[in-house]
Amino acid sequence: MKNKYRNWFMLFGVLAIVIMLLTMDMDYSDIWRSLLRAGIWFPAVLVLWFFVYLLNTCSWYLIINDEKKSSISFWRVYKLSVSGFALNYTTPCGLMGGEPYRIMELTPYVGVSKASSSVILYVMMHIFSHIWLWFLSVFLYIFMYPVSLSMGLMLAVVGGCCLLAIYFFSRGYRTGMALKTLVLLTKIPFLRKWASGFLNAKRGTLEQIDEQIALLHRQHKKTFYSSLGLEFSARVLSSLEIYFILHAFSAEVSFADCVLILAFSSLFSNLIFFSPMQLGAREGGLALAVDGLHLSGALGVYTGLITRIRELFWIAVGILLIKIGNNKKQS
């Protein structure tokens, strides 16, 4: 990638961080008191996410090297992974900054079609692991807690929607999604003209990308399920963040409770996907999830606050990594 493009990505990320810091409704004295109360658990949360991103990178690295070993190193993929997530966190609707950045940086190593297909596959895997977490958490809740009629109806709706999503994702893995997505965009006002032109110019590349997506599911099942397992493990591991924070505030919860809190709070916040960093939605989701386990709703607010600070830290790291460790010959 040319340095001017990296500079644009970095500038966008820095501006987004500044805007979020200025617009978030936070009392900085409350933040400082919360960090002091969290004590050693806050550094533990920061370190935890190094390992969460490590699992994310392992999942993507498997996809990149599925057919043959590429020339890109694991730690460069780690760098691109962290930077990509940082750009997505700062972008409304997500997936509008991180994915183009990853494709552009990966293309010199594996070519444009492989870079595009591996990024699309990884995004699908990342979302697919979330869906499986939500689906399996329905049964975890039933196993751990008595279920009222209203809760039973809600769990049934969540479970049914997850099954429907799993079905559509499975079809997408079997046949590919790139070409179908562009065809769908040609029917949307304001995007119709651009999508039609792109589809006509890049149809061959899109078909090649779809073939590579379908190939992973059809012939490389070990890579497919290993990548999915790593992504799902990353989701479960990230539940430790909630466990650490709640224990810092003297709440007696089990790790399974924290998995449920993560699952249902992330489900709620992802319903409001258009907000950068899911501002407000994350805190509301955590408060509702914590209250649903009969804990103080204030604990959800504290958890959301510490989580937000952790996100800002790793966003800053990711934005800095955009300009660090790049090969001069590819700049």
Coordinates of C-alpha atoms in Angstrom, one line a residue:
M1 CA 0.0 0.0 0.0
K2 CA 1.2 3.5 -0.8
N3 CA 2.1 5.6 2.2
K4 CA -0.4 8.3 1.3
Y5 CA -3.2 5.7 1.7
R6 CA -1.9 4.7 5.1
N7 CA -1.7 8.3 6.0
W8 CA -5.4 8.7 5.1
F9 CA -6.4 5.6 7.1
M10 CA -4.4 6.9 10.1
L11 CA -5.7 10.4 9.9
F12 CA -9.3 9.0 9.8
G13 CA -8.6 6.9 12.9
V14 CA -7.0 9.8 14.8
L15 CA -9.9 12.1 14.0
A16 CA -12.4 9.5 15.0
I17 CA -10.7 9.0 18.4
V18 CA -10.7 12.7 19.0
I19 CA -14.4 13.1 18.1
M20 CA -15.4 10.2 20.3
L21 CA -13.4 11.5 23.2
L22 CA -15.1 14.9 22.8
T23 CA -18.6 13.6 22.3
M24 CA -18.8 10.8 24.8
D25 CA -20.9 11.7 27.9
M26 CA -18.3 10.8 30.5
D27 CA -17.2 12.4 33.7
Y28 CA -13.4 12.1 33.7
S29 CA -13.2 12.2 37.5
D30 CA -15.6 9.2 37.6
I31 CA -13.4 7.4 35.0
W32 CA -10.3 7.9 37.2
R33 CA -12.1 6.7 40.3
S34 CA -13.3 3.6 38.5
L35 CA -9.8 2.9 37.2
L36 CA -8.4 3.2 40.7
R37 CA -11.1 0.9 42.0
A38 CA -10.4 -1.6 39.3
G39 CA -6.7 -1.7 40.3
I40 CA -4.6 -4.5 38.9
W41 CA -7.6 -5.9 37.0
F42 CA -7.5 -3.1 34.4
P43 CA -4.0 -3.9 33.2
A44 CA -5.1 -7.6 33.2
V45 CA -8.0 -6.6 30.8
L46 CA -5.5 -4.8 28.5
V47 CA -3.2 -7.8 28.4
L48 CA -6.2 -10.2 27.9
W49 CA -7.0 -8.5 24.6
F50 CA -3.5 -9.2 23.3
F51 CA -4.4 -12.9 23.5
V52 CA -8.0 -12.3 22.1
Y53 CA -6.5 -10.6 19.0
L54 CA -3.9 -13.4 18.9
L55 CA -6.7 -16.0 18.4
N56 CA -8.4 -13.7 15.8
T57 CA -5.1 -13.6 13.9
C58 CA -4.6 -17.3 14.1
S59 CA -8.1 -17.7 12.5
W60 CA -7.4 -15.3 9.7
Y61 CA -3.8 -16.7 9.2
L62 CA -5.2 -20.2 8.6
I63 CA -7.5 -18.8 5.9
I64 CA -4.7 -16.9 4.2
N65 CA -2.4 -19.9 4.1
D66 CA -5.2 -22.5 3.3
E67 CA -4.1 -23.4 -0.2
K68 CA -0.4 -22.7 0.0
K69 CA 2.1 -20.9 2.4
S70 CA 2.1 -17.2 1.7
S71 CA 5.1 -14.9 2.2
I72 CA 3.4 -12.8 4.8
S73 CA 4.5 -13.4 8.4
F74 CA 2.2 -14.2 11.3
W75 CA 3.1 -11.0 13.2
R76 CA 2.4 -8.8 10.2
V77 CA -1.0 -10.5 9.9
Y78 CA -1.4 -9.7 13.7
K79 CA -0.6 -6.0 13.0
L80 CA -3.1 -5.9 10.2
S81 CA -5.7 -7.6 12.3
V82 CA -5.4 -5.1 15.2
S83 CA -5.3 -2.1 12.9
G84 CA -8.3 -3.4 11.0
F85 CA -10.4 -3.9 14.2
A86 CA -9.3 -0.4 15.3
L87 CA -10.6 1.1 12.0
N88 CA -13.8 -0.8 12.2
Y89 CA -14.4 0.3 15.8
T90 CA -14.2 4.0 14.7
T91 CA -16.4 3.5 11.6
P92 CA -20.2 3.8 11.6
C93 CA -21.8 0.4 10.7
G94 CA -18.3 -1.2 11.0
L95 CA -16.5 -3.1 8.2
M96 CA -16.2 0.2 6.2
G97 CA -12.6 1.0 7.1
G98 CA -10.8 -2.1 8.4
E99 CA -11.7 -4.5 5.6
P100 CA -10.5 -2.2 2.7
Y101 CA -7.3 -1.5 4.7
R102 CA -6.6 -5.2 5.2
I103 CA -7.2 -6.1 1.5
M104 CA -5.0 -3.3 0.3
E105 CA -2.1 -4.3 2.7
L106 CA -2.5 -8.0 2.0
T107 CA -2.7 -7.7 -1.8
P108 CA 1.1 -7.4 -2.4
Y109 CA 1.6 -10.8 -0.7
V110 CA -1.2 -12.9 -2.1
G111 CA -2.8 -11.0 -5.0
V112 CA -6.1 -9.1 -5.0
S113 CA -8.5 -12.0 -5.4
K114 CA -6.9 -14.1 -2.6
A115 CA -6.6 -11.0 -0.4
S116 CA -10.3 -10.1 -1.0
S117 CA -11.6 -13.7 -0.5
S118 CA -9.5 -14.2 2.7
V119 CA -10.8 -11.0 4.2
I120 CA -14.4 -11.7 3.3
L121 CA -14.1 -15.3 4.6
Y122 CA -12.6 -14.0 7.9
V123 CA -15.4 -11.4 8.3
M124 CA -17.9 -14.1 7.7
M125 CA -16.1 -16.3 10.3
H126 CA -16.0 -13.5 12.8
I127 CA -19.8 -12.9 12.5
F128 CA -20.6 -16.6 12.3
S129 CA -18.8 -17.2 15.6
H130 CA -20.9 -14.4 17.2
I131 CA -24.1 -16.1 16.0
W132 CA -23.0 -19.4 17.4
L133 CA -22.2 -17.7 20.7
W134 CA -25.7 -16.2 20.9
F135 CA -27.3 -19.5 19.9
L136 CA -25.5 -21.7 22.4
S137 CA -26.0 -19.1 25.1
V138 CA -29.7 -19.7 24.9
F139 CA -29.2 -23.3 26.1
L140 CA -26.6 -22.2 28.7
Y141 CA -29.2 -19.8 30.2
I142 CA -31.9 -22.6 30.2
F143 CA -29.4 -24.9 31.9
M144 CA -28.4 -22.3 34.6
Y145 CA -31.6 -20.4 35.4
P146 CA -35.3 -21.0 35.7
V147 CA -37.1 -19.7 32.6
S148 CA -40.3 -17.6 32.9
L149 CA -42.9 -17.4 30.1
S150 CA -41.6 -14.0 28.9
M151 CA -38.0 -15.1 29.0
G152 CA -38.9 -18.3 27.3
L153 CA -40.5 -16.4 24.4
M154 CA -37.5 -14.1 24.1
L155 CA -35.0 -17.0 24.1
A156 CA -37.2 -18.8 21.5
V157 CA -37.1 -15.7 19.2
V158 CA -33.3 -15.3 19.7
G159 CA -32.7 -19.0 19.0
G160 CA -35.0 -19.0 15.9
C161 CA -33.2 -15.9 14.5
C162 CA -29.8 -17.5 15.1
L163 CA -30.9 -20.7 13.3
L164 CA -32.1 -18.7 10.4
A165 CA -28.8 -16.8 10.3
I166 CA -26.8 -20.0 10.5
Y167 CA -28.7 -21.4 7.5
F168 CA -28.0 -18.3 5.4
F169 CA -24.3 -18.3 6.4
S170 CA -24.1 -22.0 5.5
R171 CA -25.5 -21.3 2.0
G172 CA -23.1 -18.4 1.6
Y173 CA -20.1 -20.7 2.5
R174 CA -21.3 -23.3 -0.1
T175 CA -21.8 -20.9 -3.0
G176 CA -20.0 -17.7 -2.1
M177 CA -21.4 -14.3 -1.4
A178 CA -19.4 -11.6 -3.2
L179 CA -21.2 -11.8 -6.6
K180 CA -24.6 -12.1 -4.9
T181 CA -23.9 -9.1 -2.7
L182 CA -23.0 -6.9 -5.7
V183 CA -26.2 -8.1 -7.6
L184 CA -28.2 -7.1 -4.5
L185 CA -26.6 -3.7 -4.4
T186 CA -27.6 -3.1 -8.0
K187 CA -31.2 -3.0 -6.8
I188 CA -30.6 -0.3 -4.1
P189 CA -31.2 3.4 -5.0
F190 CA -28.1 5.6 -4.9
L191 CA -25.9 2.5 -5.1
R192 CA -27.4 1.0 -8.3
K193 CA -25.1 2.9 -10.8
W194 CA -21.9 2.3 -8.9
A195 CA -22.7 -1.4 -8.2
S196 CA -23.6 -2.1 -11.8
G197 CA -20.4 -0.5 -13.1
F198 CA -18.3 -2.4 -10.6
L199 CA -20.1 -5.7 -11.3
N200 CA -19.5 -5.4 -15.1
A201 CA -15.9 -4.5 -14.6
K202 CA -15.0 -7.0 -11.9
R203 CA -17.4 -10.0 -12.6
G204 CA -14.5 -12.4 -13.3
T205 CA -12.7 -11.4 -10.1
L206 CA -15.9 -11.7 -8.1
E207 CA -16.5 -15.2 -9.4
Q208 CA -13.0 -16.2 -8.5
I209 CA -13.5 -14.8 -5.0
D210 CA -16.7 -16.8 -4.6
E211 CA -15.0 -20.0 -5.8
Q212 CA -12.3 -19.5 -3.2
I213 CA -14.9 -19.0 -0.5
A214 CA -16.8 -22.1 -1.5
L215 CA -13.6 -24.1 -1.8
L216 CA -12.7 -23.6 1.8
H217 CA -16.0 -25.0 3.0
R218 CA -16.2 -27.8 0.4
Q219 CA -12.6 -29.2 0.3
H220 CA -10.7 -27.7 3.2
K221 CA -13.1 -28.5 6.1
K222 CA -10.2 -28.8 8.6
T223 CA -9.2 -25.2 7.9
F224 CA -12.8 -24.1 8.0
Y225 CA -13.7 -25.6 11.3
S226 CA -10.3 -24.8 12.9
S227 CA -10.7 -21.1 11.9
L228 CA -14.3 -21.1 13.3
G229 CA -13.2 -22.8 16.5
L230 CA -10.4 -20.2 17.0
E231 CA -12.9 -17.3 16.5
F232 CA -15.4 -18.9 18.8
S233 CA -12.6 -19.4 21.4
A234 CA -11.7 -15.7 21.1
R235 CA -15.3 -14.8 21.9
V236 CA -15.4 -17.0 25.0
L237 CA -11.9 -15.8 26.1
S238 CA -13.1 -12.2 25.9
S239 CA -15.7 -13.1 28.6
L240 CA -12.8 -13.0 31.0
E241 CA -12.8 -9.2 30.6
I242 CA -16.3 -9.0 32.2
Y243 CA -15.2 -11.6 34.9
F244 CA -12.2 -9.5 35.8
I245 CA -14.1 -6.2 35.9
L246 CA -17.0 -7.6 38.0
H247 CA -14.6 -9.2 40.5
A248 CA -12.8 -5.8 40.7
F249 CA -16.1 -4.3 41.9
S250 CA -16.7 -7.2 44.3
A251 CA -19.5 -9.0 42.4
E252 CA -19.7 -12.7 42.9
V253 CA -20.3 -14.2 39.4
S254 CA -19.2 -17.3 37.7
F255 CA -17.4 -17.5 34.3
A256 CA -20.5 -19.0 32.8
D257 CA -22.5 -15.9 34.0
C258 CA -19.9 -13.7 32.2
V259 CA -20.3 -15.7 29.0
L260 CA -24.1 -15.0 29.2
I261 CA -23.5 -11.3 29.9
L262 CA -21.2 -11.0 26.9
A263 CA -23.5 -12.9 24.6
F264 CA -26.7 -10.9 25.4
S265 CA -25.0 -7.5 25.7
S266 CA -23.2 -8.1 22.3
L267 CA -26.5 -9.2 20.8
F268 CA -28.2 -6.0 22.0
S269 CA -25.4 -3.7 20.9
N270 CA -25.1 -5.3 17.5
L271 CA -28.7 -4.5 16.8
I272 CA -27.6 -0.9 16.9
F273 CA -24.7 -1.5 14.5
F274 CA -24.6 2.0 13.0
S275 CA -23.0 3.7 16.0
P276 CA -19.2 4.1 16.1
M277 CA -17.8 1.9 18.9
Q278 CA -21.6 1.1 19.5
L279 CA -21.7 4.2 21.8
G280 CA -24.5 4.0 24.3
A281 CA -25.7 0.6 23.0
R282 CA -22.8 -1.3 24.6
E283 CA -23.4 0.2 28.0
G284 CA -27.2 -0.3 27.8
G285 CA -26.7 -3.9 26.7
L286 CA -24.4 -4.6 29.6
A287 CA -26.7 -2.9 32.1
L288 CA -29.7 -5.0 30.8
A289 CA -27.6 -8.2 30.7
V290 CA -26.3 -7.7 34.3
D291 CA -29.7 -6.8 35.5
G292 CA -31.1 -10.0 33.9
L293 CA -28.8 -12.0 36.1
H294 CA -30.2 -10.2 39.2
L295 CA -27.1 -8.1 39.7
S296 CA -27.0 -4.3 40.2
G297 CA -27.5 -2.4 37.0
A298 CA -24.7 -0.1 38.1
L299 CA -22.3 -2.9 37.6
G300 CA -23.2 -3.0 34.0
V301 CA -22.4 0.7 33.7
Y302 CA -19.0 0.3 35.4
T303 CA -18.3 -2.7 33.2
G304 CA -19.2 -0.7 30.1
L305 CA -17.0 2.2 31.2
I306 CA -13.9 0.0 31.7
T307 CA -14.6 -1.8 28.5
R308 CA -14.8 1.5 26.6
I309 CA -11.4 2.6 28.0
R310 CA -9.9 -0.7 27.0
E311 CA -11.3 -0.2 23.5
L312 CA -9.8 3.3 23.2
F313 CA -6.4 2.0 24.3
W314 CA -6.4 -0.8 21.6
I315 CA -7.8 1.5 19.0
A316 CA -4.9 3.9 19.6
V317 CA -2.5 0.9 19.3
G318 CA -4.1 -0.2 16.1
I319 CA -4.0 3.3 14.5
L320 CA -0.3 3.6 15.4
L321 CA 0.4 0.2 13.9
I322 CA -0.8 1.5 10.6
K323 CA 2.4 3.4 10.2
I324 CA 4.8 1.0 12.1
G325 CA 6.7 -1.9 10.6
N326 CA 5.8 -1.4 6.9
N327 CA 8.1 -2.6 4.1
K328 CA 9.7 0.3 2.2
K329 CA 9.5 -1.5 -1.1
Q330 CA 5.7 -1.7 -0.7
S331 CA 5.2 1.9 0.4

